[in-house]
XYZ file of C-alpha atoms in Angstrom:
112
model
C 55.240 -105.500 -65.891
C 53.844 -102.898 -68.373
C 52.239 -105.429 -70.841
C 51.016 -106.345 -67.804
C 49.339 -103.473 -67.196
C 48.453 -102.546 -70.673
C 46.908 -106.271 -71.483
C 43.858 -105.919 -68.503
C 42.479 -102.621 -71.476
C 42.819 -104.931 -74.515
C 41.971 -108.436 -73.200
C 38.786 -109.861 -74.150
C 37.372 -111.556 -71.466
C 36.355 -115.496 -71.528
C 33.419 -116.336 -69.687
C 34.562 -119.084 -67.662
C 37.724 -116.520 -66.712
C 34.710 -114.054 -65.670
C 33.433 -116.633 -64.037
C 36.114 -116.905 -61.956
C 36.531 -113.460 -60.517
C 33.173 -113.114 -59.634
C 33.432 -116.264 -57.437
C 36.929 -114.742 -55.514
C 34.937 -111.104 -55.434
C 31.775 -112.905 -53.719
C 34.416 -115.023 -51.365
C 36.035 -112.198 -50.363
C 33.235 -109.922 -49.292
C 31.975 -112.965 -47.103
C 34.622 -113.383 -45.455
C 35.996 -112.067 -41.982
C 37.357 -109.278 -43.460
C 41.032 -109.449 -42.719
C 43.264 -106.082 -43.151
C 46.241 -108.011 -44.752
C 44.044 -109.725 -48.095
C 43.470 -108.173 -50.862
C 40.279 -106.411 -51.793
C 38.937 -104.038 -54.857
C 40.491 -100.935 -53.908
C 43.349 -102.491 -51.504
C 46.595 -100.755 -52.782
C 49.110 -103.092 -53.211
C 53.444 -103.532 -52.600
C 54.445 -106.189 -54.244
C 57.808 -106.998 -54.806
C 59.127 -108.390 -58.004
C 61.120 -111.165 -57.861
C 63.303 -111.318 -60.849
C 63.886 -107.620 -61.429
C 63.783 -107.216 -57.147
C 61.941 -104.228 -57.634
C 58.730 -102.990 -55.772
C 55.732 -101.795 -57.691
C 52.496 -100.032 -56.145
C 49.136 -100.761 -57.617
C 45.849 -99.438 -56.361
C 43.309 -102.315 -57.566
C 40.338 -101.262 -59.391
C 36.730 -102.086 -61.533
C 37.404 -101.506 -64.843
C 36.519 -97.710 -65.236
C 37.602 -96.646 -62.369
C 41.818 -97.154 -63.118
C 43.175 -93.865 -63.744
C 47.310 -94.102 -65.028
C 48.273 -91.097 -63.174
C 46.982 -93.254 -60.073
C 48.847 -96.011 -60.184
C 45.139 -98.259 -61.299
C 45.340 -102.245 -61.946
C 42.089 -102.998 -63.384
C 40.262 -106.421 -61.569
C 39.905 -107.880 -65.315
C 44.105 -107.809 -65.794
C 46.363 -110.766 -65.721
C 47.711 -109.882 -62.613
C 44.896 -107.851 -60.529
C 42.339 -110.979 -61.637
C 45.468 -112.716 -59.544
C 45.295 -110.881 -56.286
C 41.928 -110.718 -55.607
C 41.768 -112.379 -52.000
C 45.236 -112.650 -51.741
C 47.775 -112.058 -48.635
C 50.355 -110.611 -47.877
C 53.245 -112.965 -47.685
C 52.058 -114.818 -50.584
C 52.986 -114.743 -54.295
C 52.584 -115.161 -57.524
C 53.630 -116.830 -60.864
C 52.312 -114.976 -64.336
C 53.330 -115.842 -67.653
C 52.151 -113.233 -70.169
C 52.920 -113.548 -74.424
C 55.465 -115.801 -72.934
C 57.143 -114.333 -70.760
C 57.058 -115.377 -66.649
C 56.468 -112.828 -63.620
C 56.916 -113.489 -60.535
C 56.207 -111.004 -57.239
C 55.849 -111.822 -53.418
C 52.678 -108.901 -51.971
C 54.231 -106.790 -49.464
C 52.144 -104.644 -47.906
C 48.373 -103.760 -48.487
C 46.140 -101.147 -47.436
C 42.689 -101.069 -47.576
C 40.224 -99.247 -47.214
C 38.318 -100.381 -43.599
C 38.289 -100.761 -40.589
């Protein structure tokens, strides 16, 4: 799990990856607000389906991440996969040959 976060700091974004991420963010901003959907600044609780541990993160844009608040960059492999997802969705991330498997347990958003 820690390697997913560390890689967000050193990850070189490919142009098509960045374009896909920006399109996802644009679609989530234009859709009707859904309190169960993940947006930038959402606080997300994920269950690691391998270890059964829960992890809580705030999805942030680069430059606004903080190691003290368990921020997760939208440019990280996990962060970019979370945008637009909803409670109950399962996410599979392959990083450095290791498979990570999560379920979204809860989402807290600032909007009402």
